[in-house]
Each structure stands twice: as structure tokens, then as C-alpha cells.
Amino acid sequence: MTSKIHTILSIETSCDETAAAVVIDGHKVSSSVVSSQIPIHQRFGGVVPEIAARAHVEQILTVIESALNEAFGKNPQQKLQDSVDAIAVTSSPGLVGSLLVGVNTARTLARVFDKPLIPVNHTLGHVYSNFIGHTPNFPFLTLVASGGHTDLILSKSHGSHQVIGRTRDDAAGEAFDKAAQILGLSYPGGPAIGKVAVNGSGSAYPLPRAMMHQDNLDFSFSGLKTALLILVEDLKASGKNIESLVPNLAASFQQAVIDSLIDRTIKAARITGVEQINLAGGVAANLALRDALEQKTKADHLQFHVPNLEYCTDNAAMIGAAAYYATLEKRDFNWYNVNVEREPKLCL
Ligand code: KG4
Ligand code: ZN
């Protein structure tokens, strides 16, 4: 079935970024605007759901208008009417109050401007971040490592995506955020740890790599976080100055996460026979992980792809990309069928 939808206005508000984008044919980004709430949540050391929802309400219309202006120039209202074929929005999973802001804004725009409205699963959005400026061949595996998820997803076609491994407890990004708190670093923890780890050694402290010898493709990061906490407490009790040890502690923690992520991903490729590995999600912005997975896949004669940094952390362009491919599978996208999903489904 050929789709008549080419230009999509997409909206993402599942966590702490208010984002909108204009994406053409699923791979060409005309504009991608992200308003981050990091400065608002930083003093709490994590995202406060009520404050996040409120900030989305304050930002959403300005962010959408900026995305339309950037893509088309002046007169966003007219451009939305004339040049946008459909609207897409993240409908799950995420913080319910935050999702509701994006979904209700999108429903209203779709109703007023009489456009199809395409609901998109956020995790699948991360999978499709690898379609921006690039076309992966099926089948492929995606390691989605973010603040809320650590999933290994096997994609056989635009209509077939299966989670074949997932975290049993904390997500990789969540582990970075908690480790940063233990080390006295700022929120979000991933970028903070990545920065100081550059000056440390990944083998300075022996930290656990859970699940590596188990007969499945799952991850676990809560034991690693506890091991880091105990190590730091022991070092403090023996009179050590923690501040001077932070680069080595951060690098050792980061290396343990990277080793776990790579081990499962390569094992998944071996088991499924899939040769294309994609990396996605906020943790994919980690330069050491990008480098290490690139090296490992090269050594194992596998193909590797990772999006530009701006499309790893939450953004709306990936939602527009996923939505476009959804239109190749399905035709009927009415605003009144779109709501925040109570039970997220990994499908288009
Ligand atoms: O995908 P994302 O923006 O939001 C979710 O869907 O959760 O991911 C955010 C997570 C945070 O936990 C953050 O610490 C982590 O991604 N992150 C990183 C880096 N940049 C963001 N983790 C490791 N290294 C980074 N450079
Ligand atoms: Zn995300």
C-alpha cells in the first residue's frame, strides 16, 4: 500500500523533554526542537512527575510553533494546514501526566486542522531513531538503553518488533543516574559520569557484571549500583578522599555497564543470526559505549549503526520517523482513537 503521507508534525512529552519535529518521508528531519527540563529537575536529583507535566503545559505550544517555523518559515498555522499531512504523538510508555499533555495537544491539533493522528510507542521511537538519515535493512537488533528502558529488540519488518531481552530491575540510564548520586555528581548522571570517566581507568575497581553467565538475554543493574555504594562507603570508612577517586570509580562503573550491554547484544546476534546491530536511547549518547560496541561488532563481522547524538536522547524526530513507517502498514488514524495507552504495546 502506498502512503500519501509524507510530512509529519511529531510531538514527544513522555518524560522531561518537550519536543516537536517536522519529518519528511520518515528519514529527513526538517526541524527538531527539544526543550529540556533538566535545569528544573536537577536540584531534586531526578524527574518529579508533577513538575514535569506542568512544564510540558508551559512549553508545548511554543515548541510546536518553533518546529513549524524552523521547517517552513513564517506563518506556522497556515503551514500546518497546507504542508503537514499528519500529526504523530508519543502515547506510551512514560509519565502519565506528561504523556497526557502531548496527547491532548496532538488530539486538539488533529481535530482542528482535520489531520490523521498517529500514536507512537516511545521505545519504538528509539528503534526508529536509526532510520533518521539512514535505512537499516531488516532483520536488525536494537539495543535501546535509556533512563526508563533497557531492551533488546528484534525487528523483522515494520510490523514485527519483538523484545528478546530486557532489564530485570533498573534501566542502564537509571543506573547511571543513581551512580552519579552516589559519587556526588549532577543529574542526569550519564553525561556527568561519561565526562569524569575520561580521566579514570575502567579496570581500577572490580565491579560486578550481572547475568553474563545466564541462559537468557536479560540485564540487571541494581546489584552493580549497590556494589558501587558499598565500595564508596568502605573507601570513606578507611579514610580515603572520595573526590580524588571519582574518575576511577566512574570509569569502573561505566565499564561494568558497557560490558553487560555489549555481552547481551553480541549474544543476541549469535542466537538470532542477525547481522545488523543498532544502538539507541539516551545511554547511546555515551561515547565510550558507542566506541566499544562499534569495535566489538567490527571484530565479529557485524554491521553497526547508531544515530547522531541529538537523536539518542529523547526527541520528536524519532517519533515522526516511526509514525511514517506506521502509515505504510495501516491507513486509519483518527484523533478520537488516540489516548495515553494503559498497556503499552510494541507495535506500529
Ligand atoms: O532516552 P532518554 O533521553 O530518556 C528516556 O527515554 O529515559 O534517556 C535518558 C537517560 C538518562 O538516564 C541519562 O543519564 C542517560 O540517558 N544518558 C546517558 C548519557 N546521556 C544521557 N548515559 C550515559 N552516557 C551519556 N552520555
Ligand atoms: Zn527515551
Coordinates of C-alpha atoms and ligand atoms in Angstrom, one line a residue:
M1 CA 0.0 0.0 0.0
T2 CA 1.4 3.4 -1.0
S3 CA 1.1 6.1 1.6
K4 CA 0.1 9.6 0.7
I5 CA 1.6 10.8 4.0
H6 CA 5.0 12.5 3.5
T7 CA 5.3 15.3 6.0
I8 CA 4.6 14.6 9.7
L9 CA 4.5 17.0 12.7
S10 CA 5.5 14.9 15.6
I11 CA 5.3 15.6 19.4
E12 CA 7.1 13.9 22.3
T13 CA 6.4 14.6 26.0
S14 CA 6.8 11.2 27.7
C15 CA 9.3 12.3 30.3
D16 CA 11.3 15.5 30.8
E17 CA 11.8 16.9 27.3
T18 CA 9.1 18.8 25.5
A19 CA 9.8 18.1 21.8
A20 CA 8.4 18.7 18.4
A21 CA 9.7 18.0 14.9
V22 CA 8.8 18.0 11.2
V23 CA 9.9 14.9 9.5
I24 CA 9.6 14.1 5.7
D25 CA 9.3 10.5 4.4
G26 CA 10.4 9.0 7.7
H27 CA 14.1 9.9 7.4
K28 CA 14.6 13.6 6.5
V29 CA 14.4 15.9 9.5
S30 CA 13.2 19.4 8.5
S31 CA 13.2 20.6 12.1
S32 CA 13.7 19.1 15.6
V33 CA 13.1 21.3 18.6
V34 CA 13.8 20.0 22.2
S35 CA 13.1 22.0 25.3
S36 CA 14.8 20.1 28.1
Q37 CA 13.6 20.3 31.7
I38 CA 17.0 19.2 33.1
P39 CA 17.6 22.6 34.9
I40 CA 14.2 22.3 36.6
H41 CA 14.7 18.8 37.9
Q42 CA 18.4 19.0 38.7
R43 CA 18.0 20.1 42.3
F44 CA 15.8 17.1 43.1
G45 CA 18.3 14.6 41.6
G46 CA 15.6 13.1 39.3
V47 CA 12.4 13.9 37.4
V48 CA 9.5 15.0 39.5
P49 CA 6.4 13.9 37.6
E50 CA 4.0 16.7 38.7
I51 CA 6.6 19.4 37.9
A52 CA 7.4 17.7 34.5
A53 CA 3.7 17.7 33.4
R54 CA 3.4 21.4 34.4
A55 CA 6.5 22.3 32.5
H56 CA 5.2 20.5 29.4
V57 CA 2.0 22.6 29.6
E58 CA 4.0 25.7 29.7
Q59 CA 6.3 24.8 26.8
I60 CA 4.4 22.7 24.3
L61 CA 2.8 25.3 22.1
T62 CA 6.0 27.4 21.8
V63 CA 8.0 24.2 21.0
I64 CA 5.5 23.2 18.3
E65 CA 5.4 26.7 16.8
S66 CA 9.3 26.8 16.8
A67 CA 9.4 23.4 15.0
L68 CA 6.9 24.6 12.3
N69 CA 8.7 28.0 11.9
E70 CA 12.1 26.2 11.5
A71 CA 10.7 23.8 8.9
F72 CA 8.6 26.2 6.9
G73 CA 9.5 29.8 7.8
K74 CA 6.8 32.2 8.9
N75 CA 3.0 31.6 9.4
P76 CA 3.0 28.3 11.2
Q77 CA -0.8 28.0 11.3
Q78 CA -1.1 28.2 7.6
K79 CA 1.8 25.8 7.1
L80 CA 0.3 23.3 9.4
Q81 CA -2.9 23.4 7.4
D82 CA -1.2 23.3 3.9
S83 CA 2.0 21.4 4.3
V84 CA 1.6 18.9 7.1
D85 CA 0.0 15.5 6.1
A86 CA -0.3 14.0 9.6
I87 CA 0.4 14.6 13.3
A88 CA 2.2 12.0 15.4
V89 CA 2.5 11.8 19.2
T90 CA 4.1 9.5 21.8
S91 CA 1.1 7.7 23.5
S92 CA 3.1 5.4 25.8
P93 CA 5.1 4.4 27.8
G94 CA 6.1 7.3 30.1
L95 CA 4.9 9.5 32.9
V96 CA 1.1 9.6 32.6
G97 CA 0.7 13.3 33.4
S98 CA 3.5 14.2 30.8
L99 CA 2.0 11.9 28.1
L100 CA -1.4 13.5 28.6
V101 CA -0.1 16.9 27.7
G102 CA 1.4 15.8 24.4
V103 CA -1.6 13.5 23.5
N104 CA -4.2 16.1 24.2
T105 CA -2.4 18.8 22.4
A106 CA -2.0 16.5 19.4
R107 CA -5.7 15.4 19.5
T108 CA -6.7 19.1 19.5
L109 CA -4.5 20.0 16.6
A110 CA -5.6 16.9 14.6
R111 CA -9.3 17.8 15.3
V112 CA -9.0 21.5 14.5
F113 CA -6.8 21.0 11.4
D114 CA -8.5 17.8 10.3
K115 CA -5.3 15.7 10.1
P116 CA -4.7 12.0 10.8
L117 CA -3.2 11.4 14.2
I118 CA -0.6 8.6 14.6
P119 CA 0.1 7.2 18.1
V120 CA 3.7 6.0 18.6
N121 CA 5.2 3.8 21.3
H122 CA 8.2 5.7 22.8
T123 CA 10.5 2.7 22.8
L124 CA 9.7 2.0 19.2
G125 CA 10.5 5.7 18.6
H126 CA 14.0 5.0 19.8
V127 CA 14.3 2.0 17.5
Y128 CA 13.3 4.3 14.5
S129 CA 15.9 6.9 15.5
N130 CA 18.2 4.7 13.5
F131 CA 16.1 5.5 10.4
I132 CA 16.9 9.2 10.5
G133 CA 19.2 9.9 7.5
H134 CA 19.7 6.2 7.0
T135 CA 17.8 3.0 6.0
P136 CA 18.7 -0.1 8.0
N137 CA 17.9 -3.5 6.3
F138 CA 15.7 -6.0 8.1
P139 CA 16.2 -8.0 10.2
F140 CA 18.1 -6.0 12.8
L141 CA 18.6 -5.9 16.5
T142 CA 18.3 -2.7 18.5
L143 CA 19.8 -2.2 22.0
V144 CA 17.5 0.5 23.4
A145 CA 19.3 1.8 26.6
S146 CA 17.6 4.8 28.2
G147 CA 16.5 6.1 31.6
G148 CA 13.3 4.1 31.6
H149 CA 14.2 1.0 29.5
T150 CA 17.0 -1.4 28.6
D151 CA 15.6 -3.6 25.9
L152 CA 17.0 -5.8 23.1
I153 CA 14.5 -5.7 20.2
L154 CA 14.5 -7.9 17.2
S155 CA 12.8 -6.2 14.2
K156 CA 11.9 -8.4 11.2
S157 CA 9.8 -5.8 9.4
H158 CA 8.0 -2.6 10.1
G159 CA 5.2 -4.6 11.5
S160 CA 7.3 -7.1 13.5
H161 CA 9.2 -6.0 16.6
Q162 CA 9.9 -8.3 19.5
V163 CA 11.6 -7.7 22.8
I164 CA 14.0 -10.6 23.3
G165 CA 15.9 -9.3 26.3
R166 CA 15.1 -6.6 29.0
T167 CA 16.3 -5.4 32.3
R168 CA 15.1 -7.3 35.3
D169 CA 15.4 -4.2 37.6
D170 CA 17.0 -0.8 36.9
A171 CA 17.4 0.6 33.4
A172 CA 21.0 1.4 32.3
G173 CA 20.3 5.1 32.3
E174 CA 18.7 4.9 35.7
A175 CA 21.8 3.1 37.0
F176 CA 24.0 5.9 35.6
D177 CA 21.7 8.5 37.4
K178 CA 21.9 6.6 40.7
A179 CA 25.7 6.0 40.5
A180 CA 26.1 9.7 39.8
Q181 CA 24.2 10.5 43.0
I182 CA 26.5 8.1 45.0
L183 CA 29.5 9.8 43.5
G184 CA 28.2 13.3 44.2
L185 CA 27.8 14.1 40.5
S186 CA 25.0 16.1 39.0
Y187 CA 21.7 14.9 37.3
P188 CA 21.4 13.5 34.7
G189 CA 24.1 11.0 35.7
G190 CA 25.0 9.6 32.3
P191 CA 26.7 12.7 30.8
A192 CA 28.3 13.5 34.2
I193 CA 29.8 10.1 34.6
G194 CA 30.9 9.9 31.0
K195 CA 32.8 13.2 31.4
V196 CA 34.7 12.3 34.5
A197 CA 35.3 8.7 33.4
V198 CA 37.5 10.0 30.6
N199 CA 40.2 10.7 33.3
G200 CA 39.9 7.4 35.1
S201 CA 40.6 3.7 34.5
G202 CA 37.7 1.2 33.7
S203 CA 39.6 -1.5 35.5
A204 CA 40.5 0.4 38.7
Y205 CA 37.8 -1.3 40.8
P206 CA 36.3 -4.7 40.2
L207 CA 32.5 -4.2 39.9
P208 CA 30.0 -7.0 39.1
R209 CA 28.7 -7.7 35.6
A210 CA 25.4 -9.4 36.4
M211 CA 23.6 -12.1 34.3
M212 CA 26.6 -12.7 32.0
H213 CA 26.6 -16.4 32.5
Q214 CA 22.8 -16.9 32.5
D215 CA 20.9 -18.7 29.7
N216 CA 18.9 -15.6 28.6
L217 CA 19.3 -12.1 27.1
D218 CA 18.2 -10.1 30.2
F219 CA 20.1 -7.4 32.0
S220 CA 20.4 -6.4 35.7
F221 CA 21.9 -3.2 37.1
S222 CA 20.6 -2.9 40.6
G223 CA 23.4 -5.1 42.1
L224 CA 26.0 -3.0 40.3
K225 CA 24.6 0.2 41.9
T226 CA 24.6 -1.5 45.4
A227 CA 28.2 -2.7 44.8
L228 CA 29.3 0.8 44.0
L229 CA 27.6 2.2 47.1
I230 CA 29.2 -0.4 49.3
L231 CA 32.6 0.3 47.7
V232 CA 32.3 4.0 48.2
E233 CA 31.2 3.6 51.9
D234 CA 34.2 1.2 52.5
L235 CA 36.6 3.7 50.9
K236 CA 35.1 6.5 53.1
A237 CA 35.4 4.4 56.2
S238 CA 39.0 3.7 55.5
G239 CA 39.6 7.5 55.5
K240 CA 40.0 7.9 51.7
N241 CA 39.2 11.2 50.0
I242 CA 36.4 10.1 47.6
E243 CA 36.6 13.2 45.4
S244 CA 40.0 12.3 44.1
L245 CA 38.9 8.7 43.4
V246 CA 35.7 9.7 41.5
P247 CA 37.3 9.4 38.0
N248 CA 38.4 5.8 38.6
L249 CA 35.1 4.9 40.3
A250 CA 33.1 6.5 37.5
A251 CA 35.2 4.8 34.8
S252 CA 34.9 1.4 36.6
F253 CA 31.2 1.7 36.9
Q254 CA 30.8 2.8 33.3
Q255 CA 32.9 -0.1 32.1
A256 CA 30.8 -2.6 34.0
V257 CA 27.6 -1.2 32.3
I258 CA 29.2 -1.2 28.9
D259 CA 30.5 -4.8 29.3
S260 CA 27.0 -6.0 30.3
L261 CA 25.3 -4.2 27.5
I262 CA 27.7 -5.5 24.9
D263 CA 27.8 -9.1 26.2
R264 CA 24.0 -9.4 25.8
T265 CA 23.9 -7.7 22.5
I266 CA 26.5 -9.9 20.9
K267 CA 24.9 -13.0 22.4
A268 CA 21.6 -11.9 20.9
A269 CA 23.2 -11.6 17.5
R270 CA 24.7 -15.0 17.8
I271 CA 21.4 -16.6 18.9
T272 CA 19.3 -15.0 16.3
G273 CA 21.8 -15.0 13.5
V274 CA 21.0 -11.3 12.8
E275 CA 24.0 -9.3 11.5
Q276 CA 22.8 -5.7 11.8
I277 CA 23.1 -4.2 15.3
N278 CA 21.6 -0.7 16.1
L279 CA 22.2 1.2 19.3
A280 CA 19.6 3.8 20.6
G281 CA 18.3 5.6 23.7
G282 CA 19.9 8.2 25.9
V283 CA 22.7 5.9 27.0
A284 CA 23.6 5.6 23.3
A285 CA 25.0 9.1 23.7
N286 CA 27.8 7.6 25.8
L287 CA 30.9 7.9 23.7
A288 CA 32.7 5.0 25.4
L289 CA 29.7 2.7 24.7
R290 CA 29.4 3.9 21.1
D291 CA 33.1 3.2 20.5
A292 CA 33.2 -0.1 22.3
L293 CA 30.2 -1.5 20.5
E294 CA 31.5 -0.3 17.2
Q295 CA 34.8 -2.1 17.8
K296 CA 33.2 -5.3 19.0
T297 CA 30.7 -5.5 16.1
K298 CA 33.6 -4.8 13.7
A299 CA 35.7 -7.6 15.2
D300 CA 32.7 -10.0 15.0
H301 CA 32.0 -9.0 11.3
L302 CA 28.6 -7.5 12.2
Q303 CA 27.1 -4.2 10.9
F304 CA 26.7 -1.4 13.4
H305 CA 24.7 1.9 13.4
V306 CA 24.0 4.5 16.0
P307 CA 22.1 7.8 15.5
N308 CA 23.7 11.2 15.8
L309 CA 23.9 12.3 19.5
E310 CA 20.8 14.6 19.2
Y311 CA 18.6 11.7 18.2
C312 CA 19.8 9.3 21.1
T313 CA 18.3 11.3 24.0
D314 CA 14.5 12.0 23.8
N315 CA 13.4 13.9 20.7
A316 CA 10.4 14.1 18.5
A317 CA 12.1 13.4 15.2
M318 CA 12.4 9.7 16.1
I319 CA 8.6 9.7 16.8
G320 CA 8.0 11.2 13.3
A321 CA 10.2 8.6 11.8
A322 CA 8.3 5.7 13.5
A323 CA 5.0 7.3 12.6
Y324 CA 5.8 7.5 8.9
Y325 CA 6.6 3.7 8.7
A326 CA 3.3 3.0 10.6
T327 CA 1.4 4.7 7.8
L328 CA 2.9 2.1 5.4
E329 CA 1.2 -0.7 7.5
K330 CA -2.1 0.9 8.4
R331 CA -4.4 3.6 7.0
D332 CA -6.9 4.5 9.6
F333 CA -5.5 7.2 12.1
N334 CA -8.3 9.1 13.7
W335 CA -7.7 11.5 16.6
Y336 CA -10.6 10.1 18.6
N337 CA -8.9 6.6 18.8
V338 CA -5.7 8.1 20.3
N339 CA -5.3 8.1 24.0
V340 CA -2.5 7.5 26.6
E341 CA -2.1 3.7 26.4
R342 CA -2.5 2.0 29.7
E343 CA -0.8 -1.1 28.5
P344 CA 2.0 -0.1 26.1
K345 CA 2.3 -2.3 23.0
L346 CA 5.5 -2.5 21.0
C347 CA 3.9 -2.2 17.6
L348 CA 3.2 0.3 14.9
Ligands
KG4_1 O1 16.3 8.3 26.1 P1 16.3 9.2 27.2 O2 16.6 10.7 26.9 O3 15.0 9.2 28.1 C1 14.3 8.1 28.4 O4 13.6 7.6 27.5 O5 14.5 7.6 29.5 O6 17.4 8.7 28.3 C2 17.8 9.4 29.4 C3 18.9 8.6 30.1 C4 19.3 9.2 31.5 O7 19.3 8.2 32.4 C5 20.7 9.7 31.2 O8 21.5 9.7 32.4 C6 21.2 8.8 30.1 O9 20.0 8.6 29.3 N1 22.2 9.4 29.3 C7 23.5 8.9 29.3 C8 24.2 9.9 28.5 N2 23.4 10.9 28.1 C9 22.2 10.6 28.6 N3 24.0 7.8 29.8 C10 25.3 7.6 29.6 N4 26.1 8.5 28.9 C11 25.6 9.6 28.3 N5 26.4 10.4 27.6
ZN2 ZN 13.5 7.8 25.7

